[in-house]
Amino acid sequence: MRAFLKVQEGCDAGCAYCILPMVRGRPRSRPLADAVAEAERLAAAGFREIVLTGIHLGLYGRDLGDGTDLAALVGAVAETPGLERLRLSSVEAGELTPQLLDAMRHPAVCPHLHLPLQSGDAQVLRAMRRPYSPAQFEAAVEFARLMLERPAITTDVMVGFPGETEEQFERTLDFCRRVRFSRMHVFPFSARHGTVAAAMPGQLAPAVIARRAARLRRLAAELAAGWAEGFVGTSVRVLFEREARPGVLVGYTDRYVRLSAPGPASLVGRAARVRCTGCDGPALRGQVERRGARRRG
């Protein structure tokens, strides 16, 4: 149903908490023609959605030396015959170029961006060695919302980084509330041997980190529920992935909201228009608009 196409390996960003550059090496990209050919094989095998992945996806093409970049890759893979959807796994906010966002306007590309934030406090971001400020991140989100129609903006946030004060954590809460992420992955800081952060002073007590993570997850649940509620009464396109139980299908909208609807098992593996009738927290309920369904292939 959904296939993951890895097109990039390695990273040289040097974030203070991350061990990946040491174990995965420098950025390396899969040649464009090779990636497109693999996408064609996946679509021919029946996969209706492809997710482009990489250790640092936004660096795609930098090492190829022929001008190829992520925007070019998105544009090429989006034309794959039989492909319903193309989704990006994760990109950095500073890598949202006009060219990339323009490529994402293709009908096959999901209006969904996963932009890792990590912290909403400028000082913590500097300590993490992240290459942006909260203001720059927020500007990138607003740019994406101008370029794309109602995009889903999801994120990763780390809590309890060494030295993070209560005030700095409150800034992160306020920032996430203001940006209105549609989904948040909350990660408690965990020291990785060999990283800069593991040797930093100001390591926080596990109980403090757990308390902050719980608060941020409560906010994440509120934001996700609000995002889902905004689709009630509208018609969305859903790719059904499985039967939750006999007669009830489950899938995801292009804006990455889980949706369940009554329907026959024959709709699994198909995309259909669904009228959203309600929501339960971050998940939608709906009724299939039969004329919108497509047959596999």
Short mmCIF file of C-alpha atoms in Angstrom, two decimals:
data_model
loop_
_atom_site.label_atom_id
_atom_site.label_comp_id
_atom_site.label_asym_id
_atom_site.label_seq_id
_atom_site.Cartn_x
_atom_site.Cartn_y
_atom_site.Cartn_z
CA MET A 1 0.00 0.00 0.00
CA ARG A 2 2.61 2.51 1.09
CA ALA A 3 6.24 2.09 0.08
CA PHE A 4 9.29 3.90 1.39
CA LEU A 5 11.83 4.88 -1.25
CA LYS A 6 15.19 5.79 0.27
CA VAL A 7 16.97 8.27 -1.96
CA GLN A 8 19.60 9.74 0.36
CA GLU A 9 22.05 8.55 3.00
CA GLY A 10 24.32 10.32 5.46
CA CYS A 11 24.39 13.74 7.10
CA ASP A 12 26.96 16.40 7.98
CA ALA A 13 24.72 18.79 9.94
CA GLY A 14 26.48 18.15 13.25
CA CYS A 15 23.54 18.59 15.65
CA ALA A 16 24.83 18.33 19.21
CA TYR A 17 22.53 15.45 20.22
CA CYS A 18 22.85 13.30 17.09
CA ILE A 19 25.14 10.35 16.47
CA LEU A 20 24.09 9.74 12.83
CA PRO A 21 26.91 11.67 11.09
CA MET A 22 29.39 9.42 12.88
CA VAL A 23 27.68 6.17 11.90
CA ARG A 24 26.17 7.00 8.49
CA GLY A 25 28.90 9.13 6.97
CA ARG A 26 28.68 12.07 4.60
CA PRO A 27 25.61 12.80 2.44
CA ARG A 28 25.17 10.53 -0.58
CA SER A 29 22.29 10.62 -3.05
CA ARG A 30 20.70 8.00 -5.23
CA PRO A 31 20.89 9.02 -8.91
CA LEU A 32 17.66 10.56 -10.17
CA ALA A 33 17.12 8.01 -12.93
CA ASP A 34 17.62 5.16 -10.48
CA ALA A 35 15.13 6.65 -8.02
CA VAL A 36 12.54 7.18 -10.75
CA ALA A 37 12.97 3.62 -12.01
CA GLU A 38 12.48 2.25 -8.50
CA ALA A 39 9.33 4.37 -8.09
CA GLU A 40 7.99 2.90 -11.32
CA ARG A 41 8.66 -0.63 -10.08
CA LEU A 42 6.90 0.07 -6.80
CA ALA A 43 3.84 1.55 -8.52
CA ALA A 44 3.71 -1.38 -10.94
CA ALA A 45 3.78 -3.73 -7.94
CA GLY A 46 0.61 -2.10 -6.58
CA PHE A 47 1.91 0.51 -4.14
CA ARG A 48 -0.35 3.54 -4.40
CA GLU A 49 1.68 5.84 -2.13
CA ILE A 50 5.44 6.37 -2.09
CA VAL A 51 7.27 8.17 0.71
CA LEU A 52 10.65 9.66 -0.19
CA THR A 53 13.05 9.11 2.69
CA GLY A 54 16.62 9.90 3.63
CA ILE A 55 18.79 10.60 6.64
CA HIS A 56 18.80 14.26 5.57
CA LEU A 57 16.39 14.34 2.66
CA GLY A 58 16.82 18.05 1.92
CA LEU A 59 20.45 17.43 0.95
CA TYR A 60 19.36 15.19 -1.91
CA GLY A 61 21.38 15.84 -5.05
CA ARG A 62 24.02 18.05 -3.48
CA ASP A 63 26.71 15.43 -4.07
CA LEU A 64 25.63 14.45 -7.60
CA GLY A 65 27.21 17.50 -9.22
CA ASP A 66 24.64 17.81 -12.01
CA GLY A 67 22.25 20.38 -10.53
CA THR A 68 19.74 17.77 -9.39
CA ASP A 69 17.97 18.64 -6.14
CA LEU A 70 14.98 17.51 -4.12
CA ALA A 71 12.60 19.69 -6.15
CA ALA A 72 13.70 17.95 -9.35
CA LEU A 73 13.30 14.54 -7.73
CA VAL A 74 9.79 15.34 -6.48
CA GLY A 75 8.76 16.60 -9.90
CA ALA A 76 10.08 13.49 -11.63
CA VAL A 77 8.70 10.88 -9.23
CA ALA A 78 5.29 12.60 -9.11
CA GLU A 79 4.85 11.67 -12.79
CA THR A 80 5.13 7.93 -12.05
CA PRO A 81 2.30 6.08 -13.87
CA GLY A 82 -0.22 4.55 -11.49
CA LEU A 83 1.00 6.47 -8.44
CA GLU A 84 -1.78 7.98 -6.34
CA ARG A 85 0.41 9.82 -3.85
CA LEU A 86 3.91 11.02 -3.21
CA ARG A 87 4.86 12.13 0.28
CA LEU A 88 8.06 13.54 1.78
CA SER A 89 9.30 12.02 5.02
CA SER A 90 11.05 15.03 6.55
CA VAL A 91 12.82 18.20 5.46
CA GLU A 92 14.45 21.02 7.36
CA ALA A 93 12.63 24.35 7.50
CA GLY A 94 15.58 26.12 5.87
CA GLU A 95 15.36 23.78 2.88
CA LEU A 96 11.88 24.89 1.81
CA THR A 97 12.88 26.53 -1.44
CA PRO A 98 10.33 28.10 -3.81
CA GLN A 99 11.26 25.39 -6.30
CA LEU A 100 10.50 22.58 -3.85
CA LEU A 101 7.16 24.06 -2.78
CA ASP A 102 6.25 24.66 -6.42
CA ALA A 103 7.00 20.99 -7.19
CA MET A 104 4.74 20.03 -4.30
CA ARG A 105 1.79 21.63 -6.07
CA HIS A 106 1.65 18.60 -8.35
CA PRO A 107 -1.71 16.80 -7.79
CA ALA A 108 0.06 13.59 -6.76
CA VAL A 109 2.16 15.24 -4.03
CA CYS A 110 0.62 15.33 -0.57
CA PRO A 111 0.41 18.84 0.96
CA HIS A 112 2.20 17.60 4.06
CA LEU A 113 5.52 18.81 5.41
CA HIS A 114 7.32 17.30 8.36
CA LEU A 115 9.63 20.05 9.64
CA PRO A 116 11.71 19.09 12.71
CA LEU A 117 11.63 21.94 15.23
CA GLN A 118 13.32 20.41 18.33
CA SER A 119 12.89 23.58 20.42
CA GLY A 120 11.01 26.85 20.27
CA ASP A 121 13.70 28.68 22.26
CA ALA A 122 16.53 30.44 20.42
CA GLN A 123 19.19 29.75 23.02
CA VAL A 124 18.37 26.04 23.20
CA LEU A 125 18.46 25.81 19.41
CA ARG A 126 21.93 27.34 19.40
CA ALA A 127 23.08 24.85 22.02
CA MET A 128 21.64 22.06 19.90
CA ARG A 129 23.57 23.43 16.89
CA ARG A 130 20.39 23.77 14.86
CA PRO A 131 20.80 26.12 11.87
CA TYR A 132 17.78 28.39 12.42
CA SER A 133 16.05 30.58 14.97
CA PRO A 134 12.41 30.25 16.04
CA ALA A 135 11.59 33.30 13.92
CA GLN A 136 13.20 31.75 10.83
CA PHE A 137 11.34 28.48 11.41
CA GLU A 138 8.03 30.30 11.78
CA ALA A 139 8.68 32.29 8.61
CA ALA A 140 9.32 29.04 6.70
CA VAL A 141 6.00 27.64 7.92
CA GLU A 142 4.16 30.77 6.83
CA PHE A 143 5.86 30.59 3.42
CA ALA A 144 4.71 26.99 3.03
CA ARG A 145 1.17 27.98 3.95
CA LEU A 146 1.24 30.69 1.31
CA MET A 147 2.55 28.35 -1.39
CA LEU A 148 0.42 25.27 -0.63
CA GLU A 149 -3.29 24.83 0.00
CA ARG A 150 -3.90 24.12 3.68
CA PRO A 151 -0.75 22.04 4.20
CA ALA A 152 -0.33 19.73 7.16
CA ILE A 153 2.70 20.84 9.17
CA THR A 154 4.03 18.12 11.46
CA THR A 155 7.13 18.25 13.60
CA ASP A 156 9.54 16.71 16.11
CA VAL A 157 10.20 18.42 19.44
CA MET A 158 12.83 17.42 21.98
CA VAL A 159 12.35 18.22 25.65
CA GLY A 160 14.88 18.21 28.44
CA PHE A 161 17.96 19.15 26.43
CA PRO A 162 20.89 19.85 28.80
CA GLY A 163 20.50 23.25 30.40
CA GLU A 164 16.90 23.78 29.27
CA THR A 165 15.20 25.98 31.86
CA GLU A 166 11.53 26.03 32.76
CA GLU A 167 11.20 29.39 31.02
CA GLN A 168 12.78 28.03 27.85
CA PHE A 169 10.44 25.06 27.90
CA GLU A 170 7.47 27.43 28.27
CA ARG A 171 8.69 29.28 25.18
CA THR A 172 8.61 25.99 23.28
CA LEU A 173 5.03 25.36 24.43
CA ASP A 174 3.99 28.86 23.37
CA PHE A 175 5.74 28.52 20.02
CA CYS A 176 4.07 25.19 19.19
CA ARG A 177 0.69 26.59 20.17
CA ARG A 178 1.22 29.63 17.93
CA VAL A 179 2.45 27.68 14.89
CA ARG A 180 -0.47 25.20 15.23
CA PHE A 181 1.26 21.99 14.23
CA SER A 182 -1.13 19.34 12.99
CA ARG A 183 0.90 16.56 14.62
CA MET A 184 3.87 16.56 16.98
CA HIS A 185 6.31 13.80 17.86
CA VAL A 186 7.63 14.57 21.34
CA PHE A 187 11.01 13.11 22.28
CA PRO A 188 12.57 13.22 25.75
CA PHE A 189 16.28 13.99 25.50
CA SER A 190 18.43 10.89 25.85
CA ALA A 191 22.21 11.21 25.93
CA ARG A 192 23.99 9.32 23.16
CA HIS A 193 27.55 8.31 23.90
CA GLY A 194 29.98 10.21 21.70
CA THR A 195 27.74 13.20 21.03
CA VAL A 196 28.46 16.74 22.15
CA ALA A 197 25.25 16.88 24.18
CA ALA A 198 26.14 13.81 26.23
CA ALA A 199 29.07 15.70 27.79
CA MET A 200 27.24 19.00 28.34
CA PRO A 201 26.67 20.35 31.84
CA GLY A 202 23.13 20.84 33.07
CA GLN A 203 21.82 17.33 32.45
CA LEU A 204 18.23 17.30 33.68
CA ALA A 205 16.62 14.81 36.04
CA PRO A 206 14.51 12.14 34.33
CA ALA A 207 11.46 13.22 36.35
CA VAL A 208 11.75 16.79 35.03
CA ILE A 209 12.08 15.58 31.45
CA ALA A 210 9.10 13.24 31.83
CA ARG A 211 6.92 16.01 33.25
CA ARG A 212 7.75 18.36 30.40
CA ALA A 213 7.20 15.65 27.80
CA ALA A 214 3.77 14.91 29.27
CA ARG A 215 2.77 18.59 29.09
CA LEU A 216 3.92 18.89 25.51
CA ARG A 217 2.11 15.70 24.52
CA ARG A 218 -1.10 17.08 25.98
CA LEU A 219 -0.70 20.14 23.78
CA ALA A 220 0.09 17.91 20.80
CA ALA A 221 -3.15 16.00 21.36
CA GLU A 222 -5.13 19.26 21.52
CA LEU A 223 -3.58 20.57 18.31
CA ALA A 224 -4.10 17.27 16.46
CA ALA A 225 -7.75 17.16 17.51
CA GLY A 226 -8.26 20.75 16.38
CA TRP A 227 -6.66 20.00 13.02
CA ALA A 228 -8.92 16.99 12.46
CA GLU A 229 -12.02 18.88 13.54
CA GLY A 230 -11.36 21.46 10.84
CA PHE A 231 -12.14 18.84 8.18
CA VAL A 232 -15.55 17.82 9.54
CA GLY A 233 -18.17 18.60 6.92
CA THR A 234 -15.69 18.58 4.05
CA SER A 235 -14.86 16.02 1.37
CA VAL A 236 -11.34 14.57 1.48
CA ARG A 237 -9.43 11.98 -0.48
CA VAL A 238 -8.47 8.89 1.49
CA LEU A 239 -6.25 5.98 0.55
CA PHE A 240 -7.72 3.01 2.41
CA GLU A 241 -5.01 0.76 3.83
CA ARG A 242 -6.79 -1.95 5.80
CA GLU A 243 -9.94 -3.15 7.51
CA ALA A 244 -9.99 -2.18 11.18
CA ARG A 245 -12.78 -4.75 11.58
CA PRO A 246 -15.24 -6.30 9.13
CA GLY A 247 -17.03 -3.54 7.27
CA VAL A 248 -14.89 -0.67 8.64
CA LEU A 249 -12.00 0.67 6.58
CA VAL A 250 -9.07 2.78 7.78
CA GLY A 251 -6.74 5.02 5.81
CA TYR A 252 -5.11 8.41 5.73
CA THR A 253 -6.00 11.64 4.02
CA ASP A 254 -3.36 13.36 1.92
CA ARG A 255 -2.91 15.77 4.84
CA TYR A 256 -2.07 12.84 7.10
CA VAL A 257 -5.22 12.51 9.18
CA ARG A 258 -6.35 8.99 10.04
CA LEU A 259 -9.91 8.32 8.89
CA SER A 260 -12.30 5.39 9.31
CA ALA A 261 -15.42 4.76 7.27
CA PRO A 262 -17.82 1.89 6.66
CA GLY A 263 -17.17 0.08 3.41
CA PRO A 264 -16.39 -3.22 1.73
CA ALA A 265 -12.97 -4.87 1.87
CA SER A 266 -12.74 -4.40 -1.90
CA LEU A 267 -11.96 -0.72 -1.28
CA VAL A 268 -8.71 -1.55 0.51
CA GLY A 269 -5.89 -0.38 -1.73
CA ARG A 270 -8.03 2.23 -3.43
CA ALA A 271 -8.36 5.97 -3.11
CA ALA A 272 -11.82 7.41 -2.56
CA ARG A 273 -13.55 10.66 -1.78
CA VAL A 274 -14.96 10.60 1.73
CA ARG A 275 -17.34 13.03 3.41
CA CYS A 276 -16.05 13.72 6.94
CA THR A 277 -18.91 13.38 9.39
CA GLY A 278 -17.14 13.66 12.73
CA CYS A 279 -13.92 13.13 14.62
CA ASP A 280 -12.64 11.35 17.70
CA GLY A 281 -9.64 13.31 18.89
CA PRO A 282 -7.08 13.31 16.06
CA ALA A 283 -8.98 10.77 13.90
CA LEU A 284 -11.82 11.42 11.46
CA ARG A 285 -14.97 9.46 10.72
CA GLY A 286 -16.65 9.57 7.35
CA GLN A 287 -18.86 8.14 4.65
CA VAL A 288 -17.46 7.05 1.29
CA GLU A 289 -18.69 8.99 -1.72
CA ARG A 290 -18.82 6.01 -4.02
CA ARG A 291 -18.27 7.85 -7.27
CA GLY A 292 -14.81 8.95 -6.05
CA ALA A 293 -13.37 5.47 -5.69
CA ARG A 294 -10.71 4.25 -8.09
CA ARG A 295 -9.77 0.72 -8.94
CA ARG A 296 -6.32 -0.57 -8.10
CA GLY A 297 -3.91 0.06 -10.99
#
